[in-house]
Short mmCIF file of C-alpha atoms in Angstrom, two decimals:
data_model
loop_
_atom_site.label_atom_id
_atom_site.label_comp_id
_atom_site.label_asym_id
_atom_site.label_seq_id
_atom_site.Cartn_x
_atom_site.Cartn_y
_atom_site.Cartn_z
CA MET A 1 65.21 -48.78 39.17
CA PRO A 2 61.41 -48.49 38.55
CA LEU A 3 59.47 -51.50 37.42
CA PHE A 4 57.07 -50.94 34.51
CA ALA A 5 53.95 -52.95 33.67
CA TYR A 6 52.83 -52.97 30.00
CA LYS A 7 50.17 -54.16 27.65
CA ALA A 8 51.26 -54.13 24.00
CA LEU A 9 50.54 -55.60 20.57
CA ASN A 10 53.19 -57.86 19.05
CA ALA A 11 53.97 -58.21 15.32
CA GLN A 12 51.19 -60.90 15.00
CA GLY A 13 48.61 -58.42 16.34
CA SER A 14 47.86 -60.32 19.51
CA MET A 15 47.91 -58.75 22.95
CA THR A 16 50.76 -59.37 25.34
CA SER A 17 51.73 -58.08 28.78
CA GLY A 18 54.49 -58.14 31.23
CA GLU A 19 56.94 -56.18 33.51
CA PHE A 20 60.54 -54.97 33.11
CA ASP A 21 62.95 -52.51 34.69
CA ALA A 22 63.66 -49.13 33.09
CA ALA A 23 65.18 -45.86 34.28
CA ASP A 24 62.07 -43.87 33.19
CA ARG A 25 59.10 -43.92 30.93
CA ASN A 26 60.93 -42.82 27.79
CA GLU A 27 63.46 -45.65 28.22
CA ALA A 28 60.64 -48.11 28.75
CA LEU A 29 59.02 -47.05 25.44
CA ARG A 30 62.31 -47.44 23.74
CA LEU A 31 62.74 -50.95 25.09
CA LEU A 32 59.27 -51.96 23.87
CA ASP A 33 60.12 -50.59 20.41
CA ARG A 34 63.31 -52.68 20.33
CA ARG A 35 61.22 -55.73 21.08
CA GLY A 36 58.83 -54.96 18.21
CA LEU A 37 55.93 -54.25 20.52
CA GLN A 38 53.32 -51.47 20.05
CA PRO A 39 52.42 -50.15 23.47
CA VAL A 40 48.73 -49.93 24.43
CA SER A 41 49.25 -49.24 28.20
CA LEU A 42 52.41 -48.53 30.00
CA ARG A 43 52.72 -47.62 33.67
CA GLU A 44 54.91 -47.95 36.69
CA SER A 45 54.05 -51.19 38.48
CA ALA A 46 52.02 -50.87 41.67
CA THR A 47 54.59 -53.03 43.44
CA ALA A 48 57.33 -50.66 42.46
CA ALA A 49 55.30 -47.68 43.35
CA ALA A 50 54.63 -49.10 46.76
CA ALA A 51 58.39 -49.30 47.52
CA SER A 52 58.69 -45.45 46.94
CA VAL A 53 55.73 -44.65 49.20
CA ARG A 54 56.71 -42.33 52.11
CA LYS A 55 56.29 -43.78 55.50
CA PRO A 56 53.94 -41.97 57.88
CA ASN A 57 55.72 -39.65 60.11
CA GLY A 58 52.80 -38.18 62.03
CA LYS A 59 52.80 -35.10 59.77
CA GLY A 60 51.60 -36.52 56.58
CA LYS A 61 49.91 -39.52 54.74
CA PRO A 62 51.53 -42.04 52.49
CA GLU A 63 51.94 -41.11 48.81
CA GLU A 64 49.51 -43.07 46.49
CA SER A 65 49.64 -41.15 43.29
CA SER A 66 51.20 -44.01 41.34
CA ARG A 67 48.61 -46.48 42.60
CA ALA A 68 45.90 -43.89 41.67
CA GLN A 69 47.35 -43.54 38.17
CA ALA A 70 47.52 -47.28 37.77
CA ALA A 71 43.93 -47.66 38.83
CA LYS A 72 42.89 -44.97 36.40
CA GLU A 73 44.74 -46.61 33.49
CA ASP A 74 43.01 -49.93 34.27
CA LYS A 75 39.64 -48.28 33.82
CA ILE A 76 40.51 -46.92 30.43
CA PRO A 77 39.29 -49.22 27.61
CA ASP A 78 41.89 -50.41 25.13
CA GLY A 79 41.75 -49.18 21.55
CA PRO A 80 40.09 -46.09 20.14
CA ILE A 81 36.98 -44.70 21.82
CA LYS A 82 34.00 -43.61 19.78
CA LEU A 83 32.43 -40.38 20.79
CA LYS A 84 29.06 -38.84 20.05
CA ARG A 85 28.92 -35.53 18.04
CA GLN A 86 27.91 -33.55 21.18
CA GLU A 87 30.94 -34.98 23.03
CA VAL A 88 33.28 -33.92 20.19
CA VAL A 89 31.74 -30.43 20.31
CA LEU A 90 32.16 -30.24 24.10
CA PHE A 91 35.75 -31.54 23.93
CA THR A 92 36.65 -28.92 21.34
CA GLU A 93 35.01 -26.02 23.18
CA GLU A 94 36.58 -26.97 26.53
CA LEU A 95 40.00 -27.40 25.10
CA SER A 96 39.88 -24.17 23.04
CA ASP A 97 38.73 -22.17 26.03
CA MET A 98 41.62 -23.45 28.25
CA LEU A 99 44.19 -22.90 25.44
CA SER A 100 42.80 -19.37 24.92
CA ALA A 101 43.22 -18.73 28.64
CA GLY A 102 46.93 -19.42 28.38
CA LEU A 103 46.99 -23.09 29.54
CA GLN A 104 49.48 -25.37 27.73
CA LEU A 105 48.09 -28.43 25.90
CA GLU A 106 49.18 -31.17 28.30
CA PRO A 107 47.87 -29.37 31.47
CA ALA A 108 44.66 -28.55 29.59
CA LEU A 109 44.14 -32.19 28.81
CA LYS A 110 45.03 -33.18 32.42
CA SER A 111 42.33 -30.73 33.65
CA MET A 112 39.70 -32.27 31.35
CA GLU A 113 40.91 -35.75 32.38
CA ASN A 114 40.13 -34.88 36.02
CA ARG A 115 36.66 -33.50 35.35
CA GLN A 116 33.84 -35.44 36.91
CA GLU A 117 31.00 -34.96 34.38
CA LEU A 118 32.74 -35.44 31.06
CA GLY A 119 32.17 -39.25 30.80
CA ASN A 120 33.94 -40.73 27.76
CA LEU A 121 35.88 -37.47 27.28
CA LYS A 122 37.86 -38.21 30.38
CA ALA A 123 39.19 -41.43 28.79
CA VAL A 124 39.76 -39.67 25.46
CA SER A 125 41.65 -36.89 27.19
CA PHE A 126 43.81 -39.35 29.08
CA LYS A 127 44.71 -41.27 25.91
CA ILE A 128 45.55 -38.05 24.05
CA ARG A 129 47.66 -36.74 26.89
CA GLN A 130 49.64 -39.96 27.14
CA VAL A 131 50.48 -39.79 23.41
CA VAL A 132 51.29 -36.06 23.47
CA ARG A 133 53.51 -36.51 26.56
CA ASP A 134 55.62 -38.97 24.57
CA GLY A 135 56.34 -36.26 21.99
CA VAL A 136 53.72 -37.08 19.39
CA ASN A 137 51.76 -34.25 17.65
CA PHE A 138 48.33 -33.48 18.89
CA SER A 139 46.68 -34.20 15.55
CA VAL A 140 48.25 -37.63 15.46
CA ALA A 141 47.14 -38.27 19.06
CA LEU A 142 43.54 -37.40 18.08
CA LYS A 143 43.53 -40.12 15.34
CA LYS A 144 44.91 -42.69 17.76
CA ALA A 145 42.43 -41.78 20.58
CA SER A 146 39.16 -41.71 18.74
CA PRO A 147 37.91 -42.15 15.14
CA SER A 148 35.12 -39.65 15.87
CA PHE A 149 37.36 -36.69 15.23
CA GLY A 150 37.66 -37.47 11.54
CA PRO A 151 40.32 -36.60 9.00
CA LEU A 152 39.06 -33.03 8.49
CA TYR A 153 39.16 -32.32 12.20
CA CYS A 154 42.71 -33.87 12.57
CA SER A 155 43.98 -31.89 9.47
CA LEU A 156 42.69 -28.59 10.93
CA ALA A 157 44.30 -29.46 14.26
CA ALA A 158 47.66 -30.03 12.46
CA ALA A 159 47.23 -26.63 10.74
CA GLY A 160 46.58 -25.01 14.14
CA GLU A 161 49.71 -26.64 15.55
CA ALA A 162 51.80 -25.47 12.70
CA SER A 163 50.64 -21.88 12.91
CA GLY A 164 50.47 -21.61 16.76
CA ALA A 165 46.72 -20.81 16.49
CA LEU A 166 45.42 -24.16 17.82
CA ASP A 167 42.92 -22.43 20.17
CA THR A 168 41.56 -20.36 17.31
CA ILE A 169 41.25 -23.29 14.95
CA LEU A 170 39.55 -25.38 17.62
CA LYS A 171 37.12 -22.55 18.35
CA ARG A 172 36.17 -22.24 14.76
CA GLN A 173 35.90 -25.99 14.37
CA ALA A 174 33.51 -26.11 17.39
CA HIS A 175 31.39 -23.40 15.78
CA TYR A 176 31.33 -25.44 12.56
CA LEU A 177 30.36 -28.54 14.31
CA LYS A 178 27.58 -26.84 16.29
CA THR A 179 26.30 -25.27 13.07
CA LEU A 180 26.28 -28.63 11.44
CA ALA A 181 24.42 -30.23 14.36
CA GLU A 182 21.88 -27.37 14.34
CA LEU A 183 21.32 -27.71 10.60
CA GLN A 184 20.71 -31.46 11.05
CA SER A 185 18.25 -30.78 13.85
CA ARG A 186 16.39 -28.26 11.82
CA LEU A 187 16.38 -30.59 8.75
CA VAL A 188 14.91 -33.39 10.97
CA LEU A 189 12.22 -31.11 12.37
CA ALA A 190 11.45 -29.68 8.91
CA MET A 191 11.11 -33.16 7.48
CA ILE A 192 8.67 -34.59 10.10
CA TYR A 193 5.62 -33.11 8.42
CA PRO A 194 6.67 -33.77 4.83
CA ILE A 195 7.48 -37.33 5.67
CA PHE A 196 4.14 -37.81 7.34
CA LEU A 197 2.43 -36.45 4.22
CA ILE A 198 4.52 -38.74 1.99
CA VAL A 199 3.67 -41.84 4.06
CA ALA A 200 -0.03 -40.87 4.07
CA GLY A 201 -0.04 -40.17 0.30
CA ILE A 202 1.65 -43.53 -0.43
CA ALA A 203 -0.89 -45.27 1.78
CA VAL A 204 -3.86 -43.56 0.08
CA SER A 205 -2.29 -44.39 -3.32
CA ILE A 206 -1.97 -48.03 -2.41
CA VAL A 207 -5.58 -48.19 -1.23
CA PHE A 208 -6.75 -46.44 -4.38
CA VAL A 209 -4.79 -48.72 -6.75
CA THR A 210 -5.23 -52.12 -5.03
CA THR A 211 -8.83 -51.73 -3.82
CA LEU A 212 -10.97 -48.82 -4.92
CA ILE A 213 -10.04 -48.53 -8.56
CA PRO A 214 -10.17 -52.31 -9.24
CA GLN A 215 -13.67 -52.50 -7.70
CA LEU A 216 -14.83 -49.57 -9.74
CA THR A 217 -13.32 -50.93 -13.00
CA ALA A 218 -14.96 -54.22 -12.24
CA LEU A 219 -18.37 -52.46 -11.80
CA ILE A 220 -17.79 -50.54 -15.12
CA ALA A 221 -16.83 -53.76 -16.88
CA SER A 222 -20.06 -55.51 -15.69
CA THR A 223 -22.16 -52.53 -16.97
CA PRO A 224 -23.45 -52.87 -20.57
CA GLY A 225 -21.47 -50.36 -22.67
CA GLY A 226 -19.04 -49.53 -19.82
CA LYS A 227 -15.57 -48.62 -20.71
CA VAL A 228 -12.60 -48.47 -18.31
CA PRO A 229 -10.83 -45.05 -18.46
CA LEU A 230 -7.33 -45.16 -19.94
CA GLY A 231 -5.69 -43.69 -16.78
CA ALA A 232 -7.36 -46.28 -14.45
CA ALA A 233 -6.33 -49.07 -16.93
CA ILE A 234 -2.72 -47.93 -16.67
CA LEU A 235 -2.83 -47.79 -12.84
CA ILE A 236 -4.36 -51.32 -12.73
CA ALA A 237 -1.61 -52.62 -15.00
CA ILE A 238 1.05 -51.06 -12.78
CA SER A 239 -0.68 -52.53 -9.73
CA VAL A 240 -0.71 -56.06 -11.30
CA PHE A 241 2.93 -55.70 -12.31
CA LEU A 242 4.02 -54.60 -8.82
CA LYS A 243 2.07 -57.49 -7.17
CA LYS A 244 3.85 -59.92 -9.44
CA TRP A 245 7.40 -58.62 -9.43
CA TRP A 246 7.73 -56.65 -6.17
CA ILE A 247 10.25 -59.10 -4.65
CA VAL A 248 12.48 -58.88 -7.73
CA MET A 249 12.29 -55.08 -7.72
CA LEU A 250 13.18 -54.99 -4.06
CA VAL A 251 16.23 -57.17 -4.52
CA ALA A 252 17.25 -55.14 -7.51
CA MET A 253 17.03 -51.93 -5.53
CA ILE A 254 19.00 -53.35 -2.65
CA GLY A 255 21.64 -54.69 -5.05
CA ALA A 256 21.80 -51.28 -6.75
CA ALA A 257 22.25 -49.51 -3.41
CA ILE A 258 25.04 -51.91 -2.41
CA PHE A 259 26.87 -51.51 -5.76
CA PHE A 260 26.58 -47.70 -5.57
CA LYS A 261 27.99 -47.72 -2.05
CA ALA A 262 30.90 -49.89 -3.11
CA TRP A 263 31.56 -47.82 -6.14
CA LYS A 264 31.44 -44.58 -4.08
CA ASP A 265 33.70 -45.93 -1.35
CA ASN A 266 36.38 -47.05 -3.83
CA ASP A 267 39.40 -44.80 -3.61
CA ALA A 268 39.66 -44.61 -7.48
CA ASN A 269 36.08 -43.33 -7.71
CA LYS A 270 36.02 -40.86 -4.84
CA PRO A 271 37.28 -37.86 -6.83
CA LYS A 272 34.60 -38.46 -9.47
CA TRP A 273 31.90 -38.83 -6.86
CA ASP A 274 33.13 -35.60 -5.12
CA ARG A 275 32.89 -33.84 -8.45
CA ILE A 276 29.33 -35.10 -8.96
CA LYS A 277 28.26 -33.85 -5.61
CA LEU A 278 29.46 -30.35 -6.55
CA ASN A 279 27.13 -30.49 -9.53
CA LEU A 280 24.04 -31.61 -7.75
CA PRO A 281 21.10 -29.09 -7.60
CA LEU A 282 20.72 -27.36 -4.19
CA VAL A 283 23.36 -29.63 -2.48
CA GLY A 284 26.23 -28.46 -4.82
CA PRO A 285 26.12 -24.81 -3.92
CA VAL A 286 26.01 -25.67 -0.24
CA ILE A 287 29.08 -27.87 -0.38
CA THR A 288 30.92 -25.22 -2.50
CA SER A 289 30.00 -22.38 -0.16
CA ARG A 290 31.10 -24.49 2.86
CA PHE A 291 34.44 -25.14 1.19
CA TYR A 292 34.97 -21.42 0.61
CA VAL A 293 34.22 -20.57 4.29
CA GLN A 294 36.42 -23.33 5.61
CA PHE A 295 39.29 -22.54 3.20
CA LEU A 296 39.19 -18.80 3.82
CA GLU A 297 38.91 -19.04 7.58
CA THR A 298 41.81 -21.59 7.74
CA MET A 299 44.02 -19.45 5.46
CA ALA A 300 43.24 -16.32 7.43
CA ASN A 301 44.27 -18.04 10.74
CA LEU A 302 47.43 -19.53 9.26
CA VAL A 303 48.72 -16.44 7.42
CA GLY A 304 47.63 -14.11 10.34
CA ASN A 305 49.85 -16.23 12.66
CA GLY A 306 52.95 -15.79 10.40
CA LEU A 307 52.90 -18.93 8.41
CA PRO A 308 54.28 -18.56 4.81
CA LEU A 309 51.55 -18.52 2.14
CA LEU A 310 52.70 -21.69 0.47
CA ARG A 311 52.76 -23.64 3.65
CA ALA A 312 49.36 -22.27 4.56
CA LEU A 313 47.90 -23.32 1.24
CA GLU A 314 49.33 -26.91 1.77
CA LEU A 315 47.79 -27.20 5.24
CA SER A 316 44.42 -25.79 3.88
CA ARG A 317 44.54 -28.35 1.14
CA ASP A 318 45.10 -31.13 3.62
CA ALA A 319 42.04 -29.92 5.59
CA THR A 320 39.86 -29.96 2.47
CA TYR A 321 37.61 -33.12 2.47
CA ASN A 322 36.32 -32.94 -1.09
CA ARG A 323 38.93 -34.49 -3.40
CA SER A 324 37.82 -32.63 -6.45
CA LEU A 325 38.36 -29.29 -4.71
CA ARG A 326 41.70 -30.59 -3.34
CA VAL A 327 42.90 -31.07 -6.94
CA GLU A 328 42.11 -27.44 -7.68
CA LEU A 329 44.14 -26.41 -4.65
CA ASP A 330 47.02 -28.55 -5.90
CA ARG A 331 47.05 -26.44 -9.05
CA VAL A 332 47.00 -23.26 -6.99
CA ILE A 333 49.88 -24.48 -4.82
CA GLU A 334 51.88 -25.35 -7.92
CA GLN A 335 51.50 -21.95 -9.42
CA VAL A 336 52.24 -20.11 -6.18
CA GLY A 337 55.30 -22.22 -5.84
CA ASP A 338 56.35 -21.14 -9.31
CA GLY A 339 56.22 -17.39 -8.15
CA ARG A 340 52.82 -16.32 -9.22
CA SER A 341 50.69 -14.19 -6.90
CA PHE A 342 47.90 -15.89 -4.89
CA SER A 343 45.08 -14.03 -6.71
CA LYS A 344 46.53 -14.86 -10.20
CA ALA A 345 46.93 -18.51 -9.26
CA LEU A 346 43.24 -18.59 -8.26
CA ILE A 347 42.22 -16.98 -11.56
CA ARG A 348 44.23 -19.50 -13.58
CA SER A 349 42.62 -22.41 -11.67
CA GLY A 350 39.20 -21.28 -12.78
CA ALA A 351 37.50 -22.87 -9.75
CA PHE A 352 37.06 -19.75 -7.64
CA PRO A 353 34.46 -16.98 -8.08
CA PRO A 354 35.61 -13.49 -9.13
CA LEU A 355 34.38 -11.79 -5.99
CA LEU A 356 36.60 -14.06 -3.77
CA ILE A 357 39.58 -13.38 -6.01
CA ASP A 358 38.97 -9.60 -5.98
CA MET A 359 38.88 -9.56 -2.19
CA ILE A 360 42.09 -11.52 -2.00
CA SER A 361 43.71 -9.25 -4.55
CA VAL A 362 42.82 -6.21 -2.50
CA GLY A 363 44.45 -7.90 0.51
CA GLU A 364 47.65 -8.49 -1.50
CA GLN A 365 47.84 -4.91 -2.61
CA THR A 366 47.36 -3.50 0.90
CA GLY A 367 49.51 -6.08 2.68
CA LYS A 368 46.66 -7.20 4.84
CA ILE A 369 45.74 -10.48 3.13
CA ASP A 370 44.69 -12.19 6.43
CA ILE A 371 42.04 -9.45 6.99
CA SER A 372 40.83 -9.80 3.39
CA LEU A 373 40.64 -13.59 3.74
CA ARG A 374 38.59 -13.30 7.04
CA ARG A 375 36.18 -10.71 5.41
CA ALA A 376 35.70 -13.04 2.45
CA ALA A 377 35.03 -15.88 4.82
CA GLU A 378 32.33 -13.91 6.65
CA ARG A 379 30.70 -12.97 3.33
CA TYR A 380 30.57 -16.59 2.09
CA ASP A 381 29.29 -17.64 5.52
CA LYS A 382 26.30 -15.47 4.98
CA GLU A 383 25.87 -16.89 1.52
CA LEU A 384 25.96 -20.36 2.98
CA ASP A 385 23.28 -19.50 5.43
CA LYS A 386 21.10 -18.17 2.68
CA ASP A 387 21.55 -21.31 0.59
CA LEU A 388 20.55 -23.40 3.56
CA GLN A 389 17.45 -21.28 4.33
CA ARG A 390 16.52 -21.56 0.65
CA ILE A 391 16.71 -25.34 0.78
CA MET A 392 14.63 -25.45 3.94
CA ALA A 393 12.04 -23.20 2.46
CA LEU A 394 11.70 -25.37 -0.69
CA ILE A 395 11.24 -28.67 1.13
CA MET A 396 7.68 -28.05 2.25
CA PRO A 397 6.10 -26.64 -0.97
CA THR A 398 7.85 -29.32 -3.13
CA VAL A 399 6.41 -32.16 -0.98
CA LEU A 400 2.95 -30.53 -1.00
CA ILE A 401 3.00 -30.17 -4.84
CA ILE A 402 3.97 -33.86 -5.22
CA MET A 403 1.27 -34.97 -2.87
CA ALA A 404 -1.29 -32.75 -4.45
CA CYS A 405 -0.46 -34.13 -7.95
CA LEU A 406 -0.53 -37.76 -6.67
CA ILE A 407 -3.80 -37.55 -4.74
CA GLY A 408 -5.41 -35.27 -7.33
CA THR A 409 -4.59 -37.87 -10.11
CA MET A 410 -6.16 -40.59 -8.11
CA ALA A 411 -9.30 -38.54 -7.36
CA TYR A 412 -9.55 -37.45 -10.98
CA LEU A 413 -9.54 -41.08 -12.16
CA MET A 414 -12.07 -42.07 -9.59
CA ILE A 415 -14.51 -39.31 -10.51
CA THR A 416 -14.00 -39.93 -14.20
CA ALA A 417 -14.78 -43.63 -13.73
CA ILE A 418 -17.83 -42.87 -11.63
CA PHE A 419 -19.26 -40.51 -14.23
CA GLN A 420 -18.66 -43.00 -16.96
CA THR A 421 -20.43 -45.66 -14.94
CA ILE A 422 -23.47 -43.33 -14.46
CA SER A 423 -23.46 -42.39 -18.14
CA ALA A 424 -23.44 -46.05 -19.11
CA LEU A 425 -26.45 -46.81 -16.82
CA HIS A 426 -28.46 -44.18 -18.65
#
């Protein structure tokens, strides 16, 4: 009987290890479960594997696969592994390509595990494959292997498993992640120049308020009949106030930021915060359009692969990150469950635009709802791209206008003070 070596967490949360005999891996896992242990690593012991090694007979070499497997597991770090965004994208693309080519999930993960250039992805693939091989769903294995996949990614993976379209779901998720990374890159590049202008403007304003304007007002005050301009007097008062209370204001701002984060992260306040985000200018329409695209694409994939409409709605709701929008989907699911058509349920919810409802209604009438959903997703994907381009186009002129107003105000006060000083000398 094989000898298995294990590392596991006991009920107190501490790590324990040891060896025991079991008929196979499944029986070994059952034995650990009976002992109340949560397995972290389980492998056939190298000493037991050595007993089953073939002796050389002049035609072949000894079998060392068990030892190689044990060595590989020793190199895998315990616990979840954090991945970079690019690694998540690469993992998703590689896996979706192999699944699309007809490879089953476990062989595909095994292939990624044996790749030389994937780095941390090899360890993540190994962990996922170990969990999947024990009969656990792929979406659950993702959560256990790495926190970098996130709840949205895992929910979409669960939807793909349920519909049999895991490869399609992963391919669209890879496209979404690449689009998000590209957007962040474009935003960083677009903000370099405005940030430089903002820093330069703040530095100039500080020099004006703390040095130039006080010197000029002192000169005016020492001139017979000189009068300090009202605007300059206000700026000087602000400067004195900031010099005296800047530490208190800094502490107050840090405290407010900590309080806001605590409030935002509280589970009871998350639905309210998600609702506020939907109403923010510029940002709200982007979040809403992104939801429409993701919701419609997921529904099209699920319904197109034969999943019942109600089950597809439930999985799409689980894949929705915004809790306020998830509440709206709960209402739609309730009404569809009561026998109403999909389009009428969307109308009664009041949270979906008429154009989207009309396109879905046409799909219901023609019996090709998956095609209508996919066309609606493409349409709102274009709308999302327009919203993003509009935001990017507004950043630069907005910053320039703010800087022009700030510097212009300072220059106006300086020139006014200079002219008043000259008039007083005459």
